[in-house]
Coordinates of C-alpha atoms and ligand atoms in Angstrom, one line a residue:
M1 CA -39.4 -60.9 66.3
A2 CA -42.8 -59.3 65.9
K3 CA -44.2 -62.5 64.4
K4 CA -42.9 -64.6 67.2
Y5 CA -44.3 -62.2 69.6
L6 CA -47.8 -62.4 68.1
F7 CA -47.6 -66.2 68.1
K8 CA -46.8 -66.2 71.7
M9 CA -49.6 -63.9 72.5
S10 CA -52.0 -66.0 70.7
I11 CA -51.0 -68.9 72.8
W12 CA -51.8 -66.9 75.9
L13 CA -55.2 -65.9 74.5
L14 CA -55.9 -69.6 73.7
L15 CA -55.4 -70.3 77.3
F16 CA -58.1 -67.8 78.2
I17 CA -60.6 -68.9 75.6
P18 CA -62.1 -71.8 77.5
I19 CA -62.7 -69.6 80.5
L20 CA -64.2 -66.9 78.4
T21 CA -66.6 -69.1 76.4
T22 CA -67.9 -71.0 79.3
H23 CA -68.5 -67.8 81.1
R24 CA -70.4 -66.4 78.2
I25 CA -72.7 -69.4 77.9
A26 CA -73.5 -69.5 81.6
D27 CA -74.2 -65.8 81.6
A28 CA -76.6 -66.1 78.7
E29 CA -78.7 -68.8 80.5
L30 CA -78.7 -67.0 83.8
S31 CA -79.6 -63.5 82.8
L32 CA -79.7 -62.5 79.2
G33 CA -82.6 -64.6 78.2
D34 CA -84.2 -64.1 74.8
K35 CA -83.6 -61.0 73.0
V36 CA -86.9 -59.6 71.9
P37 CA -87.9 -56.5 69.9
Y38 CA -89.0 -53.6 71.9
S39 CA -92.6 -53.9 70.5
E40 CA -92.8 -57.4 71.9
F41 CA -91.5 -56.3 75.2
K42 CA -94.2 -53.7 75.4
K43 CA -96.7 -56.3 74.5
L44 CA -95.5 -58.5 77.4
I45 CA -96.2 -55.6 79.7
Q46 CA -99.6 -55.0 78.3
D47 CA -100.5 -58.7 78.6
D48 CA -99.4 -58.6 82.3
R49 CA -96.9 -61.3 81.7
L50 CA -94.0 -59.6 83.4
E51 CA -93.2 -59.8 87.1
E52 CA -90.2 -57.6 87.3
V53 CA -88.2 -55.2 85.1
V54 CA -84.6 -54.0 85.4
L55 CA -83.6 -50.9 83.5
Y56 CA -80.0 -50.7 82.4
P57 CA -78.6 -47.7 80.6
T58 CA -78.9 -49.3 77.2
T59 CA -81.0 -52.4 77.8
V60 CA -84.1 -53.5 79.6
K61 CA -84.5 -56.9 81.2
G62 CA -87.9 -58.3 82.0
I63 CA -88.5 -61.3 84.2
L64 CA -91.5 -63.3 83.2
K65 CA -94.1 -64.5 85.6
S66 CA -93.6 -68.2 86.1
E67 CA -96.1 -70.2 84.2
E68 CA -97.5 -73.5 85.2
G69 CA -95.5 -76.4 84.0
T70 CA -92.3 -74.4 83.5
K71 CA -89.4 -74.6 85.9
G72 CA -87.6 -71.5 87.1
K73 CA -88.0 -67.9 85.8
K74 CA -87.5 -67.0 82.2
S75 CA -86.4 -63.6 81.2
V76 CA -86.2 -61.4 78.1
T77 CA -84.0 -58.5 77.1
T78 CA -84.5 -55.7 74.7
V79 CA -82.6 -52.7 73.5
R80 CA -83.8 -49.7 75.4
I81 CA -85.4 -47.0 73.3
E82 CA -86.5 -43.6 74.3
D83 CA -90.0 -44.3 75.7
P84 CA -91.5 -41.8 78.2
D85 CA -94.5 -44.0 78.7
L86 CA -92.5 -47.0 79.9
I87 CA -92.4 -46.1 83.6
K88 CA -96.1 -45.2 83.5
D89 CA -97.0 -48.6 81.9
L90 CA -94.9 -50.4 84.4
M91 CA -96.7 -48.7 87.3
T92 CA -100.2 -49.3 85.9
H93 CA -99.4 -53.0 85.4
K94 CA -97.9 -53.1 88.9
I95 CA -94.6 -54.5 87.8
I96 CA -91.7 -54.2 90.2
F97 CA -89.0 -52.2 88.5
S98 CA -85.5 -51.1 89.3
A99 CA -82.6 -49.5 87.6
A100 CA -79.0 -50.7 87.4
T101 CA -76.0 -48.8 86.2
N102 CA -74.3 -51.7 84.5
G103 CA -75.5 -54.8 82.8
G104 CA -77.6 -56.0 80.0
W105 CA -75.3 -56.5 77.0
S106 CA -72.4 -55.0 78.9
Q107 CA -72.9 -57.7 81.6
G108 CA -71.3 -60.1 79.1
L109 CA -68.3 -57.9 79.3
S110 CA -67.9 -58.5 83.0
F111 CA -64.9 -58.7 85.2
I112 CA -63.4 -61.9 83.8
W113 CA -63.1 -60.3 80.4
F114 CA -61.1 -57.5 81.7
V115 CA -58.1 -59.4 83.0
P116 CA -57.0 -60.9 79.7
M117 CA -57.9 -57.8 77.9
I118 CA -55.8 -55.6 80.1
I119 CA -52.9 -58.0 79.8
F120 CA -53.4 -58.0 76.1
L121 CA -53.4 -54.3 75.9
I122 CA -50.2 -54.0 78.0
M123 CA -48.6 -56.5 75.7
M124 CA -49.7 -54.7 72.6
M125 CA -48.4 -51.4 73.9
R126 CA -45.1 -52.9 74.8
A127 CA -44.8 -54.6 71.5
R128 CA -45.4 -51.3 69.7
R129 CA -42.7 -49.7 71.7
G130 CA -40.5 -52.6 70.7
A131 CA -39.9 -53.1 74.4
P132 CA -40.2 -56.6 75.9
S133 CA -43.2 -57.5 77.9
A134 CA -42.7 -57.7 81.6
G135 CA -46.4 -57.4 82.4
L136 CA -47.3 -61.0 81.9
M137 CA -44.4 -62.6 83.7
S138 CA -44.4 -60.2 86.6
I139 CA -48.0 -61.4 87.2
G140 CA -46.9 -64.9 86.8
K141 CA -43.5 -66.4 87.4
S142 CA -40.9 -63.7 87.9
R143 CA -41.2 -63.4 91.6
A144 CA -40.9 -67.1 92.2
N145 CA -37.7 -67.1 90.3
L146 CA -36.1 -64.2 92.0
Y147 CA -35.0 -65.1 95.4
V148 CA -34.4 -62.5 98.0
D149 CA -32.9 -63.1 101.4
K150 CA -32.8 -60.3 103.9
D151 CA -30.3 -62.2 106.0
T152 CA -28.8 -65.3 104.6
G153 CA -27.6 -66.4 108.0
V154 CA -24.6 -68.0 106.4
T155 CA -21.2 -67.0 107.6
F156 CA -17.7 -67.8 106.6
D157 CA -17.6 -70.5 109.2
D158 CA -20.1 -72.5 107.2
V159 CA -17.8 -72.6 104.2
A160 CA -14.6 -74.6 104.5
G161 CA -11.7 -75.7 102.3
V162 CA -11.7 -72.6 100.2
D163 CA -9.5 -70.3 102.2
E164 CA -8.0 -68.4 99.3
A165 CA -11.4 -67.5 97.9
K166 CA -12.5 -66.4 101.4
E167 CA -9.4 -64.3 101.7
E168 CA -10.2 -62.5 98.5
L169 CA -13.9 -62.1 99.3
K170 CA -13.1 -60.4 102.7
E171 CA -12.3 -57.3 100.7
V172 CA -15.7 -57.4 99.1
I173 CA -17.3 -57.7 102.5
D174 CA -15.4 -54.7 103.6
Y175 CA -16.6 -52.7 100.6
L176 CA -20.2 -53.6 101.4
K177 CA -19.7 -52.6 105.1
N178 CA -18.1 -49.3 104.5
P179 CA -18.5 -48.2 100.9
G180 CA -17.4 -44.7 101.9
K181 CA -14.0 -45.7 103.2
Y182 CA -12.8 -46.9 99.9
Q183 CA -14.1 -44.1 97.8
R184 CA -12.5 -41.5 99.9
L185 CA -9.6 -41.2 97.6
G186 CA -11.6 -41.4 94.4
G187 CA -11.4 -45.1 93.8
K188 CA -14.2 -47.0 92.2
L189 CA -15.6 -50.1 93.9
P190 CA -15.5 -53.3 92.0
K191 CA -18.8 -54.2 90.3
G192 CA -18.6 -57.8 89.5
V193 CA -17.0 -60.8 91.1
L194 CA -17.0 -64.0 89.1
L195 CA -16.7 -67.3 91.1
V196 CA -15.3 -70.0 88.9
G197 CA -15.2 -73.6 89.8
P198 CA -16.8 -77.0 89.5
T199 CA -20.4 -77.6 90.5
G200 CA -20.8 -78.2 94.2
T201 CA -17.6 -76.5 95.4
G202 CA -19.6 -74.0 97.4
K203 CA -19.9 -71.0 95.1
T204 CA -23.4 -70.2 96.0
L205 CA -22.6 -70.8 99.6
L206 CA -19.7 -68.4 99.4
A207 CA -21.8 -65.7 97.9
K208 CA -24.4 -66.1 100.6
A209 CA -21.7 -66.1 103.2
V210 CA -20.4 -62.7 101.9
A211 CA -24.0 -61.3 102.2
G212 CA -24.3 -62.9 105.7
E213 CA -20.9 -61.5 106.9
A214 CA -21.7 -58.1 105.5
K215 CA -25.3 -58.3 106.8
V216 CA -26.7 -57.2 103.5
P217 CA -29.7 -58.6 101.5
F218 CA -29.0 -61.3 99.0
F219 CA -30.7 -61.3 95.6
S220 CA -30.2 -64.4 93.6
M221 CA -31.4 -65.7 90.3
S222 CA -30.2 -68.5 88.1
G223 CA -28.9 -67.7 84.6
S224 CA -31.2 -70.3 83.1
G225 CA -34.1 -68.6 84.9
F226 CA -33.6 -65.6 82.8
V227 CA -33.9 -67.3 79.5
E228 CA -37.6 -68.0 79.2
M229 CA -39.9 -69.1 76.5
F230 CA -41.4 -65.6 76.3
V231 CA -39.5 -63.2 74.2
G232 CA -38.2 -60.3 76.2
V233 CA -39.0 -61.7 79.5
G234 CA -35.3 -62.4 80.3
A235 CA -34.3 -58.8 79.7
A236 CA -37.3 -57.6 81.7
R237 CA -36.3 -59.8 84.6
V238 CA -32.8 -58.4 84.6
R239 CA -34.2 -54.9 84.7
D240 CA -36.5 -55.9 87.5
L241 CA -33.8 -57.6 89.5
F242 CA -31.5 -54.6 89.3
A243 CA -34.3 -52.2 90.1
Q244 CA -35.3 -54.1 93.2
A245 CA -31.7 -54.5 94.3
Q246 CA -30.8 -50.9 93.9
G247 CA -33.6 -50.0 96.2
K248 CA -32.1 -52.2 98.9
A249 CA -28.5 -51.2 98.6
P250 CA -26.0 -52.1 100.0
C251 CA -26.7 -55.6 98.8
I252 CA -25.5 -58.5 96.7
I253 CA -26.9 -59.7 93.4
F254 CA -26.0 -63.3 92.7
I255 CA -26.4 -64.9 89.3
D256 CA -25.9 -68.6 89.4
E257 CA -25.0 -70.5 86.1
I258 CA -24.2 -67.2 84.4
D259 CA -23.0 -69.2 81.4
A260 CA -26.6 -70.0 80.6
L261 CA -27.1 -66.5 79.5
G262 CA -23.6 -65.2 79.1
K263 CA -22.5 -67.6 76.3
A264 CA -20.2 -65.9 73.8
R265 CA -22.4 -64.4 71.2
A266 CA -20.5 -65.6 68.2
A267 CA -20.0 -69.1 69.6
A268 CA -23.5 -70.2 68.9
P269 CA -25.2 -70.3 65.5
I270 CA -28.0 -67.8 65.1
S271 CA -31.4 -68.9 65.9
G272 CA -34.5 -67.7 67.8
G273 CA -33.5 -68.9 71.2
N274 CA -30.1 -67.2 71.0
E275 CA -31.7 -64.0 70.0
E276 CA -33.6 -64.0 73.3
R277 CA -30.5 -64.9 75.2
E278 CA -28.6 -62.1 73.6
N279 CA -31.2 -59.6 74.5
T280 CA -31.0 -60.7 78.1
L281 CA -27.2 -60.6 78.1
N282 CA -27.3 -57.2 76.5
Q283 CA -29.7 -56.0 79.2
L284 CA -27.4 -57.3 81.8
L285 CA -24.4 -55.5 80.3
V286 CA -26.5 -52.3 80.2
E287 CA -27.5 -52.6 83.8
M288 CA -24.0 -53.4 84.9
D289 CA -22.7 -50.3 83.2
G290 CA -25.5 -48.3 84.5
F291 CA -25.6 -49.1 88.2
D292 CA -23.8 -47.0 90.7
T293 CA -21.3 -48.8 92.9
R294 CA -21.3 -45.9 95.3
K295 CA -24.5 -47.3 96.8
G296 CA -22.8 -50.5 97.4
V297 CA -24.4 -53.0 95.1
I298 CA -22.1 -55.8 94.2
L299 CA -22.8 -58.3 91.6
M300 CA -21.5 -61.9 92.0
A301 CA -21.9 -64.7 89.5
A302 CA -20.9 -68.3 89.4
T303 CA -19.9 -70.5 86.5
N304 CA -18.1 -73.8 86.0
R305 CA -17.4 -72.9 82.3
P306 CA -15.7 -69.5 82.3
E307 CA -14.2 -70.2 78.9
I308 CA -17.5 -70.0 77.1
L309 CA -18.5 -66.6 78.6
D310 CA -18.8 -63.7 76.4
P311 CA -15.7 -61.5 76.6
A312 CA -17.9 -58.5 77.0
L313 CA -18.9 -59.8 80.4
L314 CA -15.3 -60.0 81.6
R315 CA -14.2 -56.5 80.6
P316 CA -13.0 -54.1 83.2
G317 CA -15.9 -52.5 85.0
R318 CA -17.9 -55.7 84.7
F319 CA -16.9 -59.1 86.0
D320 CA -13.3 -58.2 86.3
R321 CA -12.5 -60.0 89.5
H322 CA -12.3 -63.8 89.1
I323 CA -12.0 -66.0 92.1
L324 CA -11.3 -69.7 91.7
V325 CA -13.3 -72.0 93.9
D326 CA -11.6 -75.3 93.3
R327 CA -12.1 -78.8 94.5
P328 CA -10.9 -79.1 98.0
D329 CA -7.6 -80.9 98.9
I330 CA -7.4 -83.4 101.7
K331 CA -7.2 -80.7 104.4
G332 CA -10.0 -78.9 102.8
R333 CA -12.1 -82.0 102.7
E334 CA -11.4 -82.6 106.4
D335 CA -12.6 -79.1 107.2
I336 CA -15.7 -79.4 105.1
L337 CA -16.5 -82.7 106.8
K338 CA -16.1 -81.1 110.2
V339 CA -18.6 -78.3 109.2
H340 CA -21.2 -80.8 108.2
C341 CA -20.5 -83.2 111.1
K342 CA -21.2 -80.4 113.6
N343 CA -24.8 -81.4 114.2
V344 CA -24.3 -85.1 113.7
K345 CA -23.8 -87.5 116.6
L346 CA -20.5 -89.3 115.8
S347 CA -19.1 -92.3 117.4
N348 CA -15.8 -91.5 119.0
K349 CA -14.1 -94.0 116.7
V350 CA -14.9 -91.9 113.6
D351 CA -11.8 -90.4 112.2
I352 CA -12.6 -87.5 109.9
K353 CA -9.0 -87.5 108.5
T354 CA -9.5 -91.0 107.2
I355 CA -12.8 -90.1 105.5
A356 CA -11.1 -87.1 103.9
A357 CA -8.4 -89.4 102.6
R358 CA -10.9 -91.7 101.1
T359 CA -12.8 -89.1 99.2
P360 CA -10.3 -87.6 96.7
G361 CA -12.1 -85.5 94.0
F362 CA -15.2 -85.0 96.2
V363 CA -16.5 -81.5 96.3
G364 CA -18.3 -79.8 99.2
A365 CA -21.7 -80.9 98.1
D366 CA -20.5 -84.5 97.8
L367 CA -19.1 -84.4 101.3
A368 CA -22.2 -82.9 102.7
N369 CA -24.1 -85.7 101.1
V370 CA -21.8 -88.3 102.5
V371 CA -22.3 -87.1 106.0
N372 CA -26.0 -86.9 105.6
E373 CA -26.2 -90.3 104.0
A374 CA -24.1 -91.9 106.8
A375 CA -26.3 -90.4 109.4
L376 CA -29.4 -91.8 107.7
L377 CA -27.8 -95.2 107.3
A378 CA -26.8 -95.4 110.9
A379 CA -30.3 -94.3 112.0
R380 CA -31.9 -96.9 109.8
V381 CA -30.1 -99.7 111.5
G382 CA -30.9 -98.2 114.9
K383 CA -27.4 -97.1 115.9
E384 CA -26.8 -94.7 118.8
S385 CA -24.2 -92.8 116.8
V386 CA -22.7 -92.7 113.4
E387 CA -19.8 -95.1 113.0
M388 CA -17.1 -95.5 110.4
D389 CA -18.9 -98.3 108.5
S390 CA -21.8 -96.0 107.7
F391 CA -19.4 -93.5 106.3
E392 CA -17.8 -96.2 104.3
E393 CA -21.1 -97.3 102.8
A394 CA -22.1 -93.7 102.2
I395 CA -18.9 -93.1 100.2
N396 CA -19.4 -96.2 98.2
R397 CA -22.9 -95.1 97.3
M398 CA -21.5 -91.8 96.2
I399 CA -18.9 -93.4 94.0
A400 CA -20.7 -96.4 92.6
G401 CA -24.4 -95.8 93.3
L402 CA -26.8 -97.9 95.4
E403 CA -26.2 -101.6 95.9
K404 CA -28.6 -103.6 93.9
K405 CA -29.0 -106.7 95.9
K406 CA -32.1 -107.6 94.0
K407 CA -30.4 -107.7 90.6
V408 CA -30.1 -111.4 90.2
M409 CA -27.1 -112.6 88.4
S410 CA -26.4 -116.1 87.3
K411 CA -23.6 -118.0 88.9
K412 CA -21.7 -117.9 85.6
E413 CA -22.0 -114.1 85.4
Q414 CA -20.9 -113.7 89.0
K415 CA -17.9 -115.8 88.2
I416 CA -16.9 -113.8 85.2
I417 CA -17.3 -110.6 87.2
A418 CA -15.3 -112.0 90.0
Y419 CA -12.4 -112.8 87.7
H420 CA -12.7 -109.5 85.9
E421 CA -12.5 -107.5 89.1
S422 CA -9.7 -109.6 90.5
G423 CA -7.8 -108.9 87.2
H424 CA -8.0 -105.2 87.9
A425 CA -6.9 -105.6 91.5
L426 CA -4.0 -107.9 90.7
V427 CA -2.6 -105.6 88.1
A428 CA -3.1 -102.6 90.4
E429 CA -1.2 -104.3 93.1
S430 CA 1.7 -105.3 90.9
V431 CA 2.4 -102.2 88.9
P432 CA 4.3 -99.4 90.8
G433 CA 2.3 -96.4 89.5
A434 CA -1.2 -97.5 90.4
D435 CA -3.3 -96.4 93.4
K436 CA -3.8 -98.9 96.2
V437 CA -6.8 -101.2 95.9
H438 CA -9.2 -100.3 98.6
R439 CA -12.2 -102.6 98.0
I440 CA -13.4 -105.1 95.4
S441 CA -17.0 -105.9 95.0
I442 CA -19.2 -108.0 92.8
I443 CA -22.4 -106.6 94.1
P444 CA -24.0 -104.6 91.4
R445 CA -24.4 -100.9 92.1
G446 CA -25.9 -98.0 90.4
I447 CA -27.1 -98.0 86.8
S448 CA -24.5 -100.0 85.1
A449 CA -21.6 -101.2 87.3
L450 CA -21.9 -105.0 87.8
G451 CA -18.9 -105.1 90.0
Y452 CA -16.1 -102.7 90.8
T453 CA -12.6 -102.3 92.1
L454 CA -12.0 -99.2 94.1
Q455 CA -8.6 -97.8 94.2
L456 CA -7.8 -94.8 96.4
P457 CA -4.8 -92.6 96.0
T458 CA -2.7 -92.1 99.0
E459 CA -2.5 -88.4 98.3
D460 CA -4.1 -85.8 96.1
R461 CA -2.6 -85.7 92.6
Y462 CA -2.2 -82.8 90.3
L463 CA 0.4 -84.2 87.9
L464 CA 0.6 -87.7 86.5
T465 CA 3.8 -89.0 84.8
R466 CA 3.8 -91.0 81.6
S467 CA 4.6 -94.2 83.4
E468 CA 1.8 -93.7 85.8
L469 CA -0.6 -93.2 83.0
L470 CA 0.7 -96.4 81.3
D471 CA 0.2 -98.2 84.6
R472 CA -3.4 -96.9 84.7
L473 CA -3.9 -98.3 81.2
A474 CA -2.6 -101.6 82.4
V475 CA -5.0 -101.7 85.4
L476 CA -8.0 -100.8 83.2
L477 CA -7.1 -103.6 80.8
G478 CA -6.5 -106.0 83.6
G479 CA -10.1 -107.0 83.9
R480 CA -10.5 -108.0 80.3
V481 CA -7.2 -109.8 80.3
A482 CA -8.3 -111.9 83.3
E483 CA -11.5 -112.9 81.5
E484 CA -9.5 -113.9 78.4
L485 CA -7.0 -116.0 80.4
T486 CA -9.6 -117.7 82.5
F487 CA -12.5 -118.3 80.1
N488 CA -10.7 -118.0 76.7
E489 CA -13.3 -115.5 75.8
V490 CA -14.2 -111.9 76.5
S491 CA -17.5 -110.4 77.6
T492 CA -19.2 -107.0 77.3
G493 CA -18.2 -106.3 80.9
A494 CA -15.1 -104.4 79.9
Q495 CA -16.8 -101.7 77.9
N496 CA -16.4 -98.9 80.4
D497 CA -12.8 -99.9 81.0
L498 CA -12.0 -99.8 77.3
E499 CA -13.7 -96.4 77.0
R500 CA -11.6 -94.9 79.8
A501 CA -8.4 -96.6 78.5
T502 CA -9.1 -95.2 75.0
D503 CA -9.6 -91.7 76.6
I504 CA -6.3 -91.9 78.5
A505 CA -4.4 -93.2 75.5
M506 CA -5.8 -90.6 73.2
S507 CA -5.1 -87.8 75.6
M508 CA -1.5 -89.0 76.1
V509 CA -0.9 -88.8 72.3
R510 CA -3.0 -85.8 71.5
E511 CA -2.8 -83.5 74.5
Y512 CA 0.2 -84.4 76.6
G513 CA 2.7 -85.0 73.8
M514 CA 3.6 -88.4 75.3
S515 CA 4.0 -90.2 72.1
E516 CA 7.5 -90.5 70.8
K517 CA 6.3 -90.8 67.2
I518 CA 4.0 -87.8 67.2
G519 CA 6.2 -85.8 69.5
P520 CA 5.4 -82.9 71.8
M521 CA 2.5 -81.4 70.0
T522 CA -1.2 -81.0 70.9
F523 CA -4.1 -81.9 68.8
H524 CA -7.3 -80.9 70.6
N525 CA -10.3 -82.8 69.3
G526 CA -8.2 -83.8 66.4
R527 CA -7.6 -80.2 65.4
R528 CA -4.5 -78.1 65.7
P529 CA -4.9 -75.6 68.4
Q530 CA -5.2 -72.0 67.3
F531 CA -2.2 -70.7 69.0
I532 CA 0.3 -72.6 66.9
D533 CA -0.7 -70.5 64.0
L534 CA 2.3 -70.9 61.7
G535 CA 0.7 -70.3 58.5
Y536 CA -2.0 -72.8 59.2
R537 CA -5.5 -71.5 59.3
A538 CA -6.9 -71.7 62.8
G539 CA -8.7 -74.9 63.5
R540 CA -7.4 -76.6 60.4
E541 CA -8.4 -80.2 60.0
L542 CA -5.7 -82.8 60.7
S543 CA -4.2 -84.3 57.6
E544 CA -5.2 -87.9 56.9
E545 CA -1.7 -89.2 57.7
V546 CA -1.5 -87.5 61.1
S547 CA -4.9 -88.7 62.1
K548 CA -3.9 -92.2 61.2
E549 CA -0.7 -92.0 63.1
I550 CA -2.5 -90.7 66.2
D551 CA -4.9 -93.6 66.0
Q552 CA -2.1 -96.1 65.6
Ligands
ADP1 P1 -22.0 -74.5 93.8 O1 -22.8 -73.2 93.8 O2 -20.6 -74.3 93.7 O3 -22.5 -75.4 92.8 P2 -23.2 -74.8 96.4 O4 -22.8 -73.6 97.1 O5 -24.6 -74.8 95.8 O6 -22.2 -75.2 95.2 O7 -23.0 -76.1 97.3 C1 -24.0 -77.0 97.6 C2 -24.0 -77.4 99.1 O8 -22.8 -78.2 99.3 C3 -23.9 -76.3 100.0 O9 -25.1 -75.8 100.4 C4 -23.1 -76.9 101.2 O10 -24.0 -77.7 102.0 C5 -22.2 -77.9 100.5 N1 -20.9 -77.3 100.3 C6 -20.3 -77.0 99.1 N2 -19.1 -76.5 99.2 C7 -18.9 -76.4 100.6 C8 -17.8 -75.9 101.3 N3 -16.7 -75.4 100.7 N4 -17.9 -75.9 102.7 C9 -19.0 -76.4 103.2 N5 -20.1 -76.9 102.6 C10 -20.0 -76.9 101.2
ZN2 ZN1 -13.5 -103.5 84.6

């Protein structure tokens, strides 16, 4: 660690060197002049060549009388020696003289030197103590990364479709509002609340809303913001964050993407970067154990990967409350759309229920995006209010990306794509278990889709049956089959379909136990799961035969 530390410091010093050297050179030309022996200096006085003299504690500077032909004033410096006659000489030769408390050689050591030197010293001291350096970063980046909001202004009305999470969080709000009430009988307030759910479902928004409802300050930082390139900075930031927050209690500390620093310690191979992350994580654990809930500081964190978190974080007394913030269902989507449509001028023909039905799988952030995009699209074409077709286009953009009208395709390609997409649509309409076809397009969109067939479920689905999955496989293969039947040849266009079909088929066999031959067993990533540990070592490789059978 010490080595790395020194290396990093030297990088910092390198950053300063250009400033230092240029400063040095400029200084020399301006004031230092030629260094001369004291005897020569005295001679300059005797010869009446000096115009002015400045006496510094350890040096003497003499400014020469300007001579013909030379530009500007030259100066000389010399080391000051005990010379009782100096002042007398200066006076007899009528040289202006003055004294200055600082300068001469020490002038080279002026202000600009001090900044890096002090930083360097602080770093050295901290390195000695084995403690991480906060000095540097608190001068630099730390503040920018820590985000404090005295009043978030967000309330529960701004968050929709997550009623259960809201219900659970109401308790936390109450704790923050009257910490005394709950401790009356000796109970300890919860310390940490972990919000778990996919990105964009409103975890950050919820945390802000809790702060807003309780009217307490909101401190937030991102887990990845803690893990920095400077060793020890992460831990220092954690300390800093808690110190600041405790001073403002009651309040909420929110750590987004906590998985970035809270990854299970054993899960990752040992390397430099992990060491730093671990230090940060350890500091977080220390702070969590140390802080006093009586003051009403509540820690909230968000992650979409709870399974990779270090178990130490989830222990009682730490993040022991877990709240699921899941993708919204159709009713939830409707409510979220309503929140975001509040300030949008909608045509009275817009039916929010229909939009909610067309956006299965969308999270709050997607829906906010759809509303905004629709409003912009409508404004672009000069409409008075936002109509349904703008929403339709906004949804398509979200699903498939921007239309690429400029991407020119040959007639032949367009024909292939048309047949391909029709193949998907035909199969989808003719098998019982497939979702309804909503739209077929051969206008290229996004990065890779040349055309697409959009099917929409009539309801949200949480379970799929075996026959429904088989129907999905059929629909996915429909495009390629259509190409084969029409052109007697296949193209590269089916690549993504095949990828998804392979995924589904593999999952059916390996995870859902839907293969008669293999039977009801699971093989995650081609490995036996650990919990069926009947004499097998955990994570044992599959035998050759079983792998082969799965593939078949
Ligand atoms: P997360 O933290 O879960 O990734 P965010 O809270 O950052 O999600 O959500 C991003 C944005 O999406 C929010 O600022 C808000 O505009 C919108 N949003 C997300 N979820 C909801 C929701 N449940 N209700 C209303 N708006 C939401
Ligand atoms: Zn296809």
